[in-house]
Amino acid sequence: MSNDILNLSLTEIADAIRARRISALEATQACLEQAQRVQPLINCFITIEADDALKAARAADRAVRRGARLGPLHGVPLAHKDMYYRKGRVSTAGSKILRDYRPEVTATVVERMHAAGAIWLGNLNMAEFAGNPTGHNEYFGNCRNPWNPLHISGGSSSGSGAAVAARACYGALGSDTGGSVRHPAAANGVVGLKPTYGRVSRFGILPRSWSLDVVGALTRTVRDCARLMRVISGADAMDTTCSGEPVPDYERGLTGRIKGLKIGVPANYYYDGATADIRRCMQQSLDVLKSLGARVIKVAVPDLHRMFHLSNVISQAEAAAIHARWLRERPQDYSIWGARIVPGLFLPAVSYLEAQNARPRLTREFVEQVFTKVDVLHAPVFAMPVPTIAETMPGASGDVVAIHARLSRNNRPANFLGIPALSIPAGFASNGLPAAFQLMGRPFSEALLLRVGDAYQRVTGWHQRAPDLSRPVQ
């Protein structure tokens, strides 16, 4: 019975709980048992809050029985990257410095999920201070990929991708500064949405880079993502950068119809260095979209090498500003990964200001040159198969810096531009690890990206595959 429950999607379990076919307690117990089962193998949690989760599940079931008004996530067990504040509860950010930190506020998105009826299972592993694309963590242990624990789970929202793929929760929140939702979504074979900058409140969330960070959802299906994003999106008086743009009903917009839609394939940049197996997966996904009536059009994109560089300038400078005091007072408490913030202390202010001043113009040029020709842009998340933990460790043989850059290069531009990007599973590379494409659109086009992604998933089954965690590691 527990396996049947675990294989339901977020929307399916929510609807089953509402209809009293499954209790919130049964769903929560199944997730907790799975979390305990997979944790020794993939290390996706930092903390599991079993007692509190079971108490909340029993309360959720009582609400169903008495006919209370139920939210869209009522009784659904979720877990989140360990950087979402809950007043008085430890939030480590995957770091030694904040190992015992208890914030005095609760994040707006946490309050919204609670109001929608979600159950909090625990805090998920992450890269230290949300700072690397692989999921390495010196203090809490590396998060591992459930498809093969020798491989990275992607970062920095590593536990979010791994836990959702391993069926230890029905969905999770991550954050994306330069790909940190899309990296783990792609690496673990789940869906991940990096929304438009300002679409979701960031109040009560540990920052990495104020002008690049966004909150994003990782789920098993696009429909699940649509429901979760509907709950957390929208204006927030506590976050002045949060947009007042109306939030559509993302789930209702999943019509399955994309006939006549123009799908852009970049003629430059995104396929640089792409391996044959990734190209195969991308072409197969495009063939599916064409079979649904979409038009596939090759389109040249502006110079993204410059945007990649400018994005690095901004993220390094802002991270250094956030961490300046700790870097002075507690430098020994940063790992080699956390210490990558240090170069930002020496960036000239003029370089930072030039990068920020260039953003509006470069965003306008990108939107005009791309999204006046096509409706969405389709590209690989990674142009290479998911690498191993060993080959992405500092000091490993080979060019580790180049591997990290290859993991990030297709993802940083969307953060610099502030546009939405949706990662969707698209098969498997030659090493047996998942491959994924991303759909990008003009600002606040999340509904369109979700509609295209959902149409693709209606006729494909990649998102329904689950890793076999009983297999011995190869």
XYZ file of N, CA and C in Angstrom, residues 11 191 221-226 250-258 288-289 292 422 424 437 439 446-460 463:
120
model
N -0.613 16.298 -6.870
C -2.027 16.606 -7.082
C -2.901 15.383 -6.844
N 10.745 17.744 -12.216
C 10.413 19.052 -12.777
C 10.895 20.144 -11.834
N 5.712 16.172 -11.434
C 5.022 16.491 -12.674
C 4.862 17.999 -12.820
N 4.614 18.425 -14.049
C 4.360 19.841 -14.307
C 3.077 20.274 -13.612
N 2.080 19.420 -13.601
C 0.818 19.774 -12.935
C 1.053 20.011 -11.445
N 1.862 19.173 -10.823
C 2.206 19.377 -9.412
C 2.863 20.738 -9.217
N 3.766 21.073 -10.119
C 4.486 22.345 -10.044
C 3.513 23.514 -10.167
N 2.549 23.375 -11.073
C 1.554 24.429 -11.271
C 0.766 24.682 -9.990
N -2.464 28.574 -12.583
C -1.562 27.820 -13.447
C -2.125 26.446 -13.796
N -2.748 25.800 -12.844
C -3.245 24.442 -13.091
C -4.403 24.450 -14.089
N -5.266 25.417 -13.972
C -6.402 25.495 -14.909
C -5.921 25.762 -16.329
N -4.771 26.399 -16.449
C -4.233 26.707 -17.775
C -3.595 25.538 -18.488
N -3.550 24.378 -17.853
C -2.928 23.202 -18.474
C -3.930 22.509 -19.389
N -4.081 23.049 -20.561
C -5.095 22.557 -21.498
C -4.592 21.427 -22.374
N -3.284 21.255 -22.457
C -2.722 20.247 -23.350
C -2.604 20.705 -24.789
N -3.024 21.924 -25.082
C -3.039 22.404 -26.463
C -1.842 23.318 -26.724
N -1.003 22.939 -27.668
C 0.129 23.786 -28.057
C 0.241 23.897 -29.578
N 8.614 15.296 -30.149
C 7.336 15.143 -29.445
C 6.529 16.437 -29.533
N 7.168 17.559 -29.284
C 6.466 18.838 -29.344
C 5.945 19.125 -30.755
N 2.782 17.354 -31.496
C 1.618 17.961 -30.855
C 1.171 19.235 -31.562
N 11.806 26.510 -17.067
C 11.211 25.276 -16.544
C 12.008 24.073 -17.022
N 12.462 20.027 -17.457
C 11.550 18.895 -17.632
C 12.355 17.657 -18.009
N 15.429 19.009 -20.674
C 15.437 20.265 -21.414
C 14.805 21.343 -20.546
N 12.583 25.073 -20.791
C 11.798 26.006 -21.588
C 11.916 27.374 -20.938
N 5.176 32.130 -16.993
C 5.182 30.808 -16.349
C 4.018 29.937 -16.825
N 2.845 30.528 -16.978
C 1.671 29.747 -17.387
C 1.898 29.084 -18.744
N 2.536 29.800 -19.654
C 2.812 29.234 -20.976
C 3.830 28.109 -20.882
N 4.899 28.309 -20.130
C 5.906 27.265 -19.988
C 5.300 26.009 -19.378
N 4.474 26.196 -18.366
C 3.831 25.047 -17.723
C 2.887 24.334 -18.688
N 2.183 25.095 -19.512
C 1.270 24.461 -20.481
C 2.037 23.613 -21.482
N 3.158 24.118 -21.967
C 3.960 23.349 -22.923
C 4.532 22.103 -22.235
N 5.070 22.287 -21.035
C 5.646 21.154 -20.320
C 4.619 20.088 -20.001
N 3.423 20.514 -19.595
C 2.360 19.553 -19.300
C 1.922 18.803 -20.551
N 1.816 19.500 -21.683
C 1.453 18.837 -22.936
C 2.474 17.757 -23.279
N 3.751 18.062 -23.077
C 4.813 17.089 -23.327
C 4.661 15.879 -22.403
N 4.376 16.115 -21.135
C 4.279 15.001 -20.196
C 3.029 14.158 -20.396
N 2.018 14.703 -21.024
C 0.811 13.908 -21.290
C 1.071 12.772 -22.267
N 2.093 12.921 -23.109
C 2.349 11.900 -24.134
C 3.708 11.232 -23.958
N 4.390 11.517 -22.867
C 5.664 10.860 -22.566
C 5.609 10.325 -21.140
N 8.715 11.272 -16.657
C 8.455 11.759 -15.300
C 7.849 10.689 -14.403
